[in-house]
Amino acid sequence: KGALKMKIKILQTNMDRDTNRIAFESYDGMMKHQGKFDISIYDEVWSGEVQADDLEDVYTIFNVNHPEGYIGRSLSVSDLVKSEDGLYFCDSIGFRKVG
């Protein structure tokens, strides 16, 4: 595991701009409360490369062994991971491509 280097960004909801309180909501819960995906309520909290084969590896890294310089909370439901192949919403189970 972790043989590949992935260039990623981690984005988390800014609680001041999260007026619909979707932080920590699943994708379906967010759609129910907000009606749409809105990237404007997110802040980038980390950008760089990690040794990871897939998004599940990224999830583990940002929960178990935060990289140097990481200022966010542990990666959780409603957070975003931007990789070279898209923007992914961390859902209750797995990730959902949103961009």
XYZ file of C-alpha atoms in Angstrom:
99
model
C 0.000 0.000 0.000
C 1.023 3.558 -0.583
C 3.257 2.858 -3.563
C 1.818 5.717 -5.608
C 2.318 9.402 -4.982
C -0.957 11.266 -5.187
C -1.042 15.044 -5.487
C -4.113 16.139 -3.520
C -5.845 18.979 -1.746
C -8.036 18.587 1.332
C -10.976 20.960 1.743
C -13.177 21.236 4.820
C -16.299 23.223 5.555
C -15.791 26.662 7.024
C -18.231 26.631 9.957
C -18.914 30.385 9.588
C -20.052 29.992 5.959
C -21.836 26.659 6.534
C -25.246 28.277 7.110
C -27.128 25.047 6.282
C -24.989 23.100 8.775
C -23.976 20.374 6.346
C -20.596 19.724 7.995
C -20.368 16.020 8.843
C -23.520 15.270 6.777
C -23.598 12.518 4.186
C -24.066 13.496 0.536
C -27.769 12.610 0.715
C -28.150 14.588 3.960
C -26.412 17.588 2.410
C -28.726 17.458 -0.604
C -31.747 17.252 1.696
C -30.708 20.293 3.773
C -28.998 22.390 1.101
C -30.421 21.165 -2.198
C -27.103 21.380 -4.027
C -23.378 20.953 -3.652
C -21.767 24.316 -2.803
C -17.983 24.500 -2.871
C -18.016 28.119 -1.637
C -18.453 26.954 1.984
C -15.143 25.033 1.885
C -11.594 26.124 2.711
C -8.448 24.390 1.544
C -6.659 23.058 4.630
C -3.842 21.106 2.980
C -2.150 20.654 -0.371
C 0.663 18.292 -1.268
C 1.674 14.770 -2.140
C 0.942 11.629 -0.164
C 1.911 7.994 -0.635
C -1.497 6.490 -1.389
C -2.987 4.014 -3.829
C -6.536 5.356 -3.586
C -8.912 7.630 -1.679
C -9.337 5.064 1.094
C -5.576 5.347 1.738
C -5.955 9.149 1.819
C -8.738 8.770 4.380
C -6.492 6.627 6.589
C -3.552 9.024 6.296
C -5.651 12.022 7.307
C -7.102 10.178 10.291
C -4.139 8.206 11.612
C -0.926 9.948 10.564
C -1.474 13.576 9.578
C 1.228 14.913 7.241
C 3.470 17.730 8.426
C 1.770 21.091 8.045
C -1.760 19.714 8.116
C -4.007 22.210 9.943
C -7.408 20.594 9.465
C -9.385 18.209 11.619
C -9.294 14.504 10.858
C -10.796 13.752 7.445
C -14.496 13.119 7.918
C -17.860 12.896 6.198
C -18.574 16.029 4.094
C -14.880 16.855 3.569
C -13.484 17.066 0.036
C -10.418 15.523 -1.562
C -9.257 17.041 -4.834
C -6.973 14.826 -6.873
C -5.705 14.960 -10.434
C -8.783 13.047 -11.624
C -11.509 14.972 -9.846
C -13.136 16.354 -6.724
C -14.480 13.796 -4.251
C -16.954 14.158 -1.382
C -16.187 11.960 1.645
C -19.504 10.176 2.161
C -20.747 7.938 4.984
C -19.230 5.025 3.101
C -16.598 5.746 0.482
C -16.271 8.794 -1.734
C -18.581 10.371 -4.316
C -17.245 12.307 -7.311
C -18.706 15.830 -7.309
C -16.452 17.574 -9.804
